[in-house]
Short mmCIF file of C-alpha atoms in Angstrom, two decimals:
data_model
loop_
_atom_site.label_atom_id
_atom_site.label_comp_id
_atom_site.label_asym_id
_atom_site.label_seq_id
_atom_site.Cartn_x
_atom_site.Cartn_y
_atom_site.Cartn_z
CA MET A 1233 125.48 152.53 -1.16
CA THR A 1234 123.04 155.09 0.22
CA LEU A 1235 119.92 154.21 2.19
CA PRO A 1236 117.53 155.25 -0.63
CA GLU A 1237 119.47 153.03 -3.05
CA LEU A 1238 119.24 150.12 -0.63
CA GLN A 1239 115.51 150.74 -0.24
CA ASP A 1240 115.06 150.87 -4.03
CA GLN A 1241 117.01 147.63 -4.42
CA SER A 1242 114.94 145.99 -1.69
CA VAL A 1243 111.73 147.03 -3.41
CA GLU A 1244 113.05 145.66 -6.73
CA VAL A 1245 113.96 142.31 -5.16
CA ARG A 1246 110.58 142.08 -3.44
CA SER A 1247 108.80 142.85 -6.71
CA VAL A 1248 110.72 140.05 -8.47
CA VAL A 1249 109.85 137.61 -5.67
CA ASP A 1250 106.25 138.76 -5.67
CA ARG A 1251 105.97 138.30 -9.46
CA SER A 1252 107.45 134.81 -9.10
CA ALA A 1253 105.04 133.96 -6.31
CA GLU A 1254 102.10 135.28 -8.33
CA ALA A 1255 103.07 133.29 -11.46
CA PRO A 1256 100.61 130.48 -12.15
CA ALA A 1257 101.64 127.10 -10.77
CA ILE A 1258 100.71 125.46 -14.09
CA TRP A 1259 99.50 127.85 -16.78
CA SER A 1260 102.51 130.12 -16.95
CA ARG A 1261 103.63 131.65 -20.25
CA ASN A 1262 106.23 128.92 -20.72
CA PHE A 1263 103.79 126.13 -19.98
CA ARG A 1264 101.20 127.49 -22.41
CA TYR A 1265 103.80 127.38 -25.18
CA TYR A 1266 104.98 123.94 -24.11
CA PHE A 1267 101.43 122.60 -23.87
CA THR A 1268 100.70 123.83 -27.40
CA ALA A 1269 103.93 122.30 -28.67
CA ARG A 1270 103.27 118.90 -27.10
CA SER A 1271 99.62 118.81 -28.18
CA ALA A 1272 100.53 119.66 -31.78
CA GLY A 1273 103.40 117.15 -31.89
CA LEU A 1274 101.36 114.37 -30.31
CA LEU A 1275 98.58 114.95 -32.85
CA GLY A 1276 101.07 114.65 -35.69
CA ASP A 1277 102.56 111.48 -34.20
CA ALA A 1278 99.14 109.90 -33.65
CA MET A 1279 98.18 110.38 -37.30
CA LEU A 1280 101.22 108.65 -38.80
CA PRO A 1281 100.64 104.90 -38.18
CA VAL A 1282 97.00 105.01 -39.33
CA ALA A 1283 97.79 107.13 -42.37
CA VAL A 1284 100.72 104.95 -43.48
CA SER A 1285 98.79 101.70 -42.93
CA ALA A 1286 95.67 102.89 -44.74
CA GLY A 1287 97.71 104.52 -47.51
CA LEU A 1288 99.72 101.36 -48.21
CA ILE A 1289 96.69 99.08 -48.20
CA GLY A 1290 94.79 101.54 -50.39
CA ALA A 1291 97.70 101.50 -52.85
CA GLY A 1292 97.51 97.73 -53.13
CA HIS A 1293 100.31 96.72 -50.77
CA GLY A 1294 99.85 93.79 -48.38
CA LEU A 1295 99.90 93.51 -44.60
CA GLY A 1296 103.53 92.39 -44.74
CA THR A 1297 104.53 95.75 -46.20
CA VAL A 1298 102.55 97.53 -43.49
CA GLY A 1299 104.34 95.50 -40.83
CA PHE A 1300 107.75 96.33 -42.27
CA ALA A 1301 106.82 100.02 -42.46
CA LEU A 1302 105.82 100.17 -38.79
CA ALA A 1303 108.95 98.23 -37.83
CA PHE A 1304 111.13 100.83 -39.58
CA LEU A 1305 109.26 103.48 -37.59
CA MET A 1306 109.55 101.83 -34.15
CA GLY A 1307 112.95 100.16 -34.49
CA PRO A 1308 115.11 103.32 -34.54
CA PHE A 1309 113.14 104.73 -31.61
CA ALA A 1310 113.80 101.68 -29.45
CA GLY A 1311 117.46 101.49 -30.46
CA LEU A 1312 118.40 105.17 -30.24
CA VAL A 1313 116.36 106.62 -27.35
CA LEU A 1314 119.27 106.11 -24.92
CA PHE A 1315 121.52 108.23 -27.14
CA GLY A 1316 118.71 110.77 -27.37
CA GLY A 1317 118.90 111.15 -23.60
CA VAL A 1318 122.68 111.65 -23.68
CA LEU A 1319 122.48 114.23 -26.47
CA ALA A 1320 119.64 116.09 -24.73
CA ASP A 1321 121.77 116.42 -21.59
CA ARG A 1322 124.78 117.60 -23.62
CA PHE A 1323 123.08 120.06 -25.97
CA THR A 1324 119.91 120.87 -23.93
CA ALA A 1325 116.57 119.21 -24.42
CA ARG A 1326 115.00 122.18 -26.20
CA ARG A 1327 117.57 122.18 -29.01
CA MET A 1328 117.14 118.45 -29.52
CA MET A 1329 113.35 118.74 -29.51
CA ILE A 1330 113.33 121.61 -32.02
CA GLY A 1331 115.72 119.67 -34.24
CA ALA A 1332 113.49 116.60 -33.99
CA ASP A 1333 110.41 118.67 -34.88
CA LEU A 1334 112.15 120.10 -37.94
CA ALA A 1335 113.21 116.60 -38.99
CA ASN A 1336 109.62 115.41 -38.56
CA LEU A 1337 108.34 118.38 -40.55
CA THR A 1338 110.72 117.53 -43.40
CA THR A 1339 109.90 113.81 -43.40
CA ARG A 1340 106.15 114.49 -43.45
CA ILE A 1341 106.53 116.77 -46.48
CA LEU A 1342 108.62 114.14 -48.28
CA LEU A 1343 106.11 111.43 -47.30
CA ALA A 1344 103.35 113.59 -48.74
CA VAL A 1345 105.24 113.86 -52.03
CA LEU A 1346 105.84 110.11 -51.98
CA PHE A 1347 102.17 109.27 -51.51
CA PHE A 1348 100.98 111.88 -53.99
CA ARG A 1349 103.11 110.51 -56.83
CA GLY A 1350 102.76 106.86 -55.82
CA ILE A 1351 105.16 104.55 -53.98
CA ASP A 1352 107.18 102.60 -56.53
CA GLN A 1353 110.30 102.20 -54.38
CA LEU A 1354 109.47 100.94 -50.88
CA TRP A 1355 112.96 101.68 -49.59
CA GLN A 1356 112.19 105.38 -49.87
CA LEU A 1357 109.19 104.95 -47.57
CA TYR A 1358 111.18 102.82 -45.13
CA ALA A 1359 114.03 105.35 -45.04
CA LEU A 1360 111.71 108.26 -44.27
CA LEU A 1361 109.94 106.29 -41.53
CA ALA A 1362 113.33 105.40 -40.03
CA VAL A 1363 114.18 109.12 -39.91
CA ALA A 1364 110.83 109.79 -38.21
CA GLY A 1365 111.57 107.07 -35.64
CA THR A 1366 115.02 108.54 -35.01
CA ALA A 1367 113.50 112.00 -34.54
CA ALA A 1368 111.10 110.56 -31.96
CA ALA A 1369 114.05 109.03 -30.09
CA MET A 1370 115.79 112.43 -30.04
CA PHE A 1371 112.62 114.21 -28.88
CA GLN A 1372 111.27 111.88 -26.18
CA PRO A 1373 113.84 112.33 -23.37
CA GLY A 1374 113.42 116.11 -23.40
CA ALA A 1375 109.63 115.84 -23.33
CA ALA A 1376 109.85 114.75 -19.69
CA SER A 1377 112.75 116.88 -18.47
CA THR A 1378 111.22 120.12 -19.75
CA VAL A 1379 108.11 119.87 -17.57
CA PRO A 1380 109.85 120.91 -14.30
CA LEU A 1381 111.35 123.89 -16.14
CA VAL A 1382 108.01 125.31 -17.31
CA ALA A 1383 105.67 124.64 -14.37
CA ARG A 1384 105.97 124.94 -10.59
CA ASP A 1385 103.23 122.34 -10.06
CA VAL A 1386 104.91 119.42 -11.85
CA GLN A 1387 102.22 116.86 -11.01
CA GLY A 1388 99.43 119.17 -12.15
CA ALA A 1389 101.32 119.91 -15.36
CA ASN A 1390 101.77 116.19 -16.02
CA GLY A 1391 98.05 115.67 -15.46
CA VAL A 1392 97.24 118.37 -18.01
CA LEU A 1393 99.70 116.89 -20.52
CA ARG A 1394 98.31 113.36 -20.07
CA THR A 1395 94.81 114.71 -20.66
CA ALA A 1396 96.00 116.38 -23.87
CA GLU A 1397 97.75 113.16 -24.87
CA ALA A 1398 94.48 111.28 -24.43
CA PHE A 1399 92.59 113.73 -26.62
CA THR A 1400 95.20 113.67 -29.37
CA GLY A 1401 95.36 109.87 -29.15
CA LEU A 1402 91.64 109.78 -29.92
CA LEU A 1403 91.56 112.62 -32.45
CA GLY A 1404 94.71 111.80 -34.43
CA PRO A 1405 93.78 108.32 -35.72
CA ALA A 1406 90.18 109.38 -36.33
CA LEU A 1407 91.26 112.44 -38.33
CA ALA A 1408 93.82 110.42 -40.28
CA GLY A 1409 91.24 107.75 -41.11
CA LEU A 1410 88.69 110.35 -42.20
CA LEU A 1411 91.13 112.18 -44.44
CA VAL A 1412 92.56 109.00 -45.95
CA GLY A 1413 89.05 107.85 -46.71
CA SER A 1414 87.96 111.08 -48.37
CA ALA A 1415 91.19 112.39 -49.88
CA ALA A 1416 94.77 111.20 -50.16
CA THR A 1417 97.24 110.10 -47.55
CA GLY A 1418 99.50 112.88 -48.77
CA TRP A 1419 97.15 115.50 -47.34
CA VAL A 1420 97.37 113.82 -43.93
CA MET A 1421 101.14 114.11 -44.10
CA LEU A 1422 100.96 117.81 -44.97
CA ILE A 1423 98.65 118.46 -42.01
CA ALA A 1424 101.06 116.53 -39.78
CA ALA A 1425 103.93 118.68 -41.11
CA VAL A 1426 102.04 121.78 -39.98
CA THR A 1427 101.63 120.34 -36.46
CA PHE A 1428 105.39 119.82 -36.15
CA GLY A 1429 106.02 123.34 -37.43
CA ILE A 1430 103.74 124.66 -34.68
CA SER A 1431 105.57 122.55 -32.11
CA ALA A 1432 109.00 123.82 -33.19
CA ALA A 1433 107.84 127.45 -33.13
CA CYS A 1434 106.36 127.13 -29.64
CA LEU A 1435 109.48 125.41 -28.28
CA LEU A 1436 111.60 128.18 -29.78
CA ALA A 1437 109.48 130.76 -27.92
CA LEU A 1438 110.21 129.21 -24.49
CA ARG A 1439 112.19 131.37 -22.08
CA LEU A 1440 114.15 128.94 -19.94
CA GLY A 1441 116.83 129.72 -17.40
CA THR A 1442 120.15 127.97 -17.05
CA VAL A 1443 119.69 124.26 -17.71
CA PRO A 1444 122.00 121.84 -15.80
CA ALA A 1445 124.42 120.00 -18.07
CA PRO A 1446 127.05 117.27 -17.66
CA PRO A 1447 130.70 118.31 -17.20
CA PRO A 1448 132.24 119.55 -20.48
CA GLY A 1449 134.72 117.30 -22.22
CA ASP A 1450 133.05 113.98 -21.32
CA SER A 1451 132.51 111.57 -24.19
CA LEU A 1452 129.11 110.27 -25.22
CA TRP A 1453 130.05 106.88 -23.81
CA ARG A 1454 131.06 108.46 -20.49
CA ASN A 1455 127.75 110.33 -20.33
CA LEU A 1456 125.89 107.09 -21.01
CA VAL A 1457 127.81 105.26 -18.25
CA VAL A 1458 127.19 108.08 -15.75
CA GLY A 1459 123.49 107.95 -16.59
CA TRP A 1460 123.48 104.20 -15.94
CA HIS A 1461 125.16 104.66 -12.55
CA GLU A 1462 122.64 107.35 -11.60
CA PHE A 1463 119.85 105.00 -12.69
CA ARG A 1464 121.21 102.11 -10.60
CA ALA A 1465 121.73 104.35 -7.57
CA ARG A 1466 117.97 104.84 -7.12
CA SER A 1467 116.41 101.56 -6.03
CA TRP A 1468 112.86 102.91 -6.33
CA LEU A 1469 113.57 103.82 -9.96
CA TRP A 1470 115.09 100.62 -11.26
CA GLY A 1471 112.76 98.61 -9.01
CA VAL A 1472 109.70 99.99 -10.81
CA ILE A 1473 111.30 99.40 -14.22
CA VAL A 1474 112.11 95.75 -13.42
CA ILE A 1475 108.56 95.16 -12.17
CA TRP A 1476 107.17 96.95 -15.24
CA LEU A 1477 109.15 94.69 -17.57
CA PHE A 1478 107.19 91.68 -16.35
CA PHE A 1479 103.93 93.64 -16.54
CA THR A 1480 104.36 94.80 -20.13
CA VAL A 1481 105.64 91.47 -21.47
CA LEU A 1482 103.26 89.12 -19.64
CA SER A 1483 100.11 91.19 -19.12
CA TRP A 1484 99.64 94.55 -20.81
CA GLY A 1485 101.44 93.79 -24.08
CA PRO A 1486 99.58 90.55 -24.94
CA GLN A 1487 96.21 91.88 -23.77
CA MET A 1488 95.62 94.32 -26.63
CA PRO A 1489 95.98 91.96 -29.61
CA ILE A 1490 94.17 89.16 -27.77
CA ALA A 1491 91.28 91.46 -26.88
CA ALA A 1492 90.99 92.55 -30.51
CA GLY A 1493 91.09 88.92 -31.68
CA LEU A 1494 88.24 87.96 -29.35
CA ILE A 1495 86.01 91.04 -29.49
CA VAL A 1496 86.12 91.96 -33.20
CA PRO A 1497 84.87 88.55 -34.50
CA GLU A 1498 82.05 88.47 -31.94
CA TYR A 1499 80.92 92.10 -31.78
CA GLY A 1500 82.50 93.76 -34.82
CA PRO A 1501 85.14 96.49 -35.26
CA THR A 1502 82.73 99.30 -34.28
CA VAL A 1503 82.24 97.89 -30.79
CA TYR A 1504 85.98 97.37 -30.42
CA GLY A 1505 86.55 100.98 -31.41
CA LEU A 1506 83.98 102.18 -28.89
CA LEU A 1507 85.69 100.17 -26.15
CA ASN A 1508 88.96 101.90 -26.99
CA CYS A 1509 87.15 105.24 -26.90
CA ALA A 1510 85.93 104.36 -23.40
CA PHE A 1511 89.54 103.74 -22.41
CA GLY A 1512 90.48 107.10 -23.91
CA ALA A 1513 87.76 108.82 -21.91
CA GLY A 1514 89.13 107.14 -18.80
CA THR A 1515 92.60 108.51 -19.49
CA VAL A 1516 91.13 112.01 -19.66
CA LEU A 1517 89.44 111.51 -16.29
CA GLY A 1518 92.63 110.04 -14.85
CA GLY A 1519 94.58 113.10 -15.95
CA LEU A 1520 92.02 115.42 -14.38
CA LEU A 1521 92.11 113.41 -11.15
CA ALA A 1522 95.91 113.60 -11.04
CA ILE A 1523 95.77 117.39 -11.35
CA ARG A 1524 93.77 117.67 -8.13
CA TYR A 1525 94.80 114.76 -5.91
CA LYS A 1526 98.37 114.90 -4.61
CA PRO A 1527 99.11 111.98 -2.28
CA GLU A 1528 102.04 112.15 0.12
CA ARG A 1529 103.33 108.81 -1.20
CA PRO A 1530 102.66 109.04 -4.96
CA LEU A 1531 104.01 105.67 -6.11
CA ALA A 1532 102.08 103.81 -3.42
CA ALA A 1533 98.88 105.64 -4.41
CA GLY A 1534 99.57 104.96 -8.08
CA ALA A 1535 100.11 101.26 -7.34
CA VAL A 1536 96.73 101.09 -5.58
CA ALA A 1537 95.14 102.72 -8.64
CA MET A 1538 96.67 99.94 -10.77
CA LEU A 1539 94.41 97.43 -8.99
CA VAL A 1540 91.70 98.30 -11.53
CA PHE A 1541 93.78 97.15 -14.50
CA PRO A 1542 92.60 93.48 -14.47
CA LEU A 1543 88.93 94.51 -14.74
CA TYR A 1544 88.95 94.51 -18.55
CA PRO A 1545 90.57 91.09 -19.11
CA ILE A 1546 88.41 89.66 -16.31
CA GLY A 1547 85.36 90.95 -18.17
CA ILE A 1548 86.51 89.40 -21.45
CA VAL A 1549 87.16 86.02 -19.82
CA ALA A 1550 83.86 86.14 -17.92
CA GLY A 1551 81.86 87.19 -21.00
CA TRP A 1552 80.57 90.50 -19.64
CA PRO A 1553 78.14 92.49 -21.84
CA VAL A 1554 79.52 95.30 -23.94
CA TRP A 1555 78.31 98.11 -21.66
CA LEU A 1556 80.07 96.54 -18.69
CA LEU A 1557 83.26 96.04 -20.71
CA ALA A 1558 83.09 99.72 -21.66
CA ALA A 1559 82.72 100.68 -17.99
CA ALA A 1560 85.72 98.49 -17.16
CA GLN A 1561 87.80 100.17 -19.88
CA LEU A 1562 86.80 103.59 -18.53
CA VAL A 1563 87.98 102.68 -15.02
CA VAL A 1564 91.16 101.06 -16.36
CA GLY A 1565 91.98 104.26 -18.25
CA VAL A 1566 91.61 106.29 -15.05
CA GLY A 1567 93.88 103.94 -13.07
CA LEU A 1568 96.63 103.65 -15.68
CA THR A 1569 96.78 107.40 -16.29
CA PHE A 1570 96.85 108.21 -12.59
CA TRP A 1571 99.77 105.81 -12.15
CA GLY A 1572 101.50 107.33 -15.18
CA VAL A 1573 101.26 110.87 -13.78
CA MET A 1574 102.53 109.75 -10.35
CA TRP A 1575 105.46 107.97 -11.97
CA ALA A 1576 106.42 110.77 -14.37
CA THR A 1577 106.21 113.40 -11.63
CA ASN A 1578 108.48 111.44 -9.30
CA VAL A 1579 111.09 110.90 -11.99
CA GLN A 1580 111.05 114.59 -12.91
CA THR A 1581 111.26 115.87 -9.32
CA GLN A 1582 113.52 113.26 -7.67
CA VAL A 1583 116.27 113.11 -10.32
CA PRO A 1584 118.85 115.91 -10.76
CA GLY A 1585 118.35 117.98 -13.90
CA GLU A 1586 121.82 117.28 -15.31
CA VAL A 1587 121.03 113.55 -15.71
CA LEU A 1588 117.24 113.65 -16.08
CA ASN A 1589 117.19 113.19 -19.86
CA ARG A 1590 119.40 110.10 -19.63
CA ILE A 1591 117.38 108.66 -16.75
CA HIS A 1592 114.16 109.14 -18.72
CA ALA A 1593 115.77 107.47 -21.73
CA TYR A 1594 116.68 104.43 -19.62
CA GLU A 1595 113.13 104.41 -18.28
CA VAL A 1596 111.63 104.44 -21.78
CA ALA A 1597 114.05 101.80 -23.06
CA GLY A 1598 113.31 99.55 -20.09
CA SER A 1599 109.53 99.81 -19.98
CA VAL A 1600 107.78 101.30 -23.00
CA CYS A 1601 110.01 99.56 -25.54
CA MET A 1602 109.13 96.16 -24.01
CA PHE A 1603 105.48 96.61 -24.95
CA PRO A 1604 105.95 95.51 -28.60
CA ILE A 1605 107.69 92.36 -27.37
CA GLY A 1606 104.68 91.44 -25.27
CA SER A 1607 102.37 92.11 -28.22
CA ALA A 1608 104.56 90.03 -30.55
CA LEU A 1609 104.55 87.09 -28.13
CA ALA A 1610 100.76 87.11 -27.87
CA GLY A 1611 100.24 85.10 -31.07
CA PRO A 1612 102.59 82.22 -30.23
CA ALA A 1613 101.31 82.15 -26.64
CA VAL A 1614 97.68 81.89 -27.79
CA GLU A 1615 98.56 79.08 -30.20
CA ALA A 1616 100.33 77.20 -27.43
CA PHE A 1617 97.99 77.80 -24.46
CA GLY A 1618 94.78 79.43 -25.76
CA ALA A 1619 93.56 83.01 -25.49
CA THR A 1620 91.68 82.52 -22.23
CA ARG A 1621 94.68 81.02 -20.45
CA VAL A 1622 97.00 83.82 -21.60
CA LEU A 1623 94.54 86.44 -20.36
CA GLN A 1624 94.24 84.61 -17.04
CA VAL A 1625 98.02 84.64 -16.66
CA GLY A 1626 97.99 88.37 -17.40
CA ILE A 1627 95.34 88.93 -14.72
CA VAL A 1628 97.43 87.12 -12.12
CA VAL A 1629 100.58 88.98 -13.18
CA SER A 1630 98.86 92.37 -12.89
CA PHE A 1631 97.86 91.61 -9.28
CA LEU A 1632 101.40 90.41 -8.54
CA VAL A 1633 102.77 93.63 -10.03
CA VAL A 1634 100.70 95.75 -7.65
CA ALA A 1635 101.79 93.56 -4.74
CA ALA A 1636 105.44 93.91 -5.75
CA LEU A 1637 105.14 97.70 -6.00
CA LEU A 1638 103.55 97.96 -2.56
CA LEU A 1639 105.88 95.45 -0.89
CA THR A 1640 109.07 97.09 -2.17
CA ARG A 1641 109.93 99.55 0.60
CA PRO A 1642 111.79 102.22 -1.46
CA ILE A 1643 108.82 102.39 -3.83
CA ARG A 1644 106.12 102.29 -1.16
CA THR A 1645 107.72 104.91 1.12
CA LEU A 1646 108.94 107.42 -1.48
CA ARG A 1647 107.47 110.80 -0.58
CA ARG A 1648 106.30 113.58 -2.84
CA VAL A 1649 108.61 116.51 -3.50
CA PRO A 1650 106.70 119.72 -2.65
CA ASP A 1651 105.82 122.09 -5.48
CA ARG A 1652 108.30 124.92 -6.08
CA PRO A 1653 107.30 128.14 -4.26
#
């Protein structure tokens, strides 16, 4: 090769490196598409429970039917999310996510038809909700593993996504309630179908490089077992999940229904809604904080932020005025979201890409899916011990959780992985 050719090649390589270095740490082309996809999908997801509940009650069905409908939605998610992680690792997360979006688009259109013509066969509703829950289980593992592929600043990207999640969590139910009140539930479903169409189109537009995959020829069961071994091999990972099990079952899960049962009769549903809005505002602030502040030991910093969690139940037990309860909810939202970003970022940067979807699936199955159990146990616990005593137990447990996180050496000492250059 001649000297001019070598010089030309050197210039070309430098230009590629320079373009990579100049690419935004967060708002790259890929991340903009991914951000739009996640925001649209989260908005569609947030609308579904409110729309189905209001639509069923408006059609004359009882609370029992609503409960069964939501169970058919959540049950497949809890039972199949592990397999969603395996399939995402085998066939790539993007393919699974696009397939899930298309399934959600189809179910929302069919749900719209069902509500427009009237629900005379409940099994049809339950079947469609089960498909929607299955689609969520296929989508969720890839939602985490895609972040490191579309942004160099993984923590900042997670902070942006959590902020968007907070906004859609506030906007989705409000929009669904408004539309159900003024029109038909079917129109809500059609709007939700559009959001999933947008999500699928944006995911299809992503330009991703080679994605790590498990060795070819392995069975689904083998992939699942390998994922379990990788999960067990990281003491900081399974340590947090075990601690979180106790937190969700004994503290966080029971707190929400108990708080509603105490606040709504005394102050009314409007005040309770405003308190939840204050929490939502806190999650936005927590996401913004996580974009800027990057501690060297993220899980330790996130555990310290979790010290604010007991403020809200303490305020309920102590009879704080509404404005002070709202302030407590705001601070709690900041702390929980900051912890969530620290946790998600560590999982995404510390775990190899070829097993990340399965690891995230184990994480979801072991922590998020325990939340409904805690909520379900709230009623029997209140009948047996009283609402105040159950909240007090939750307060003590939340402090013990923070202590356990900080006293567990692999969790406390885990250091941040630097952003990709």
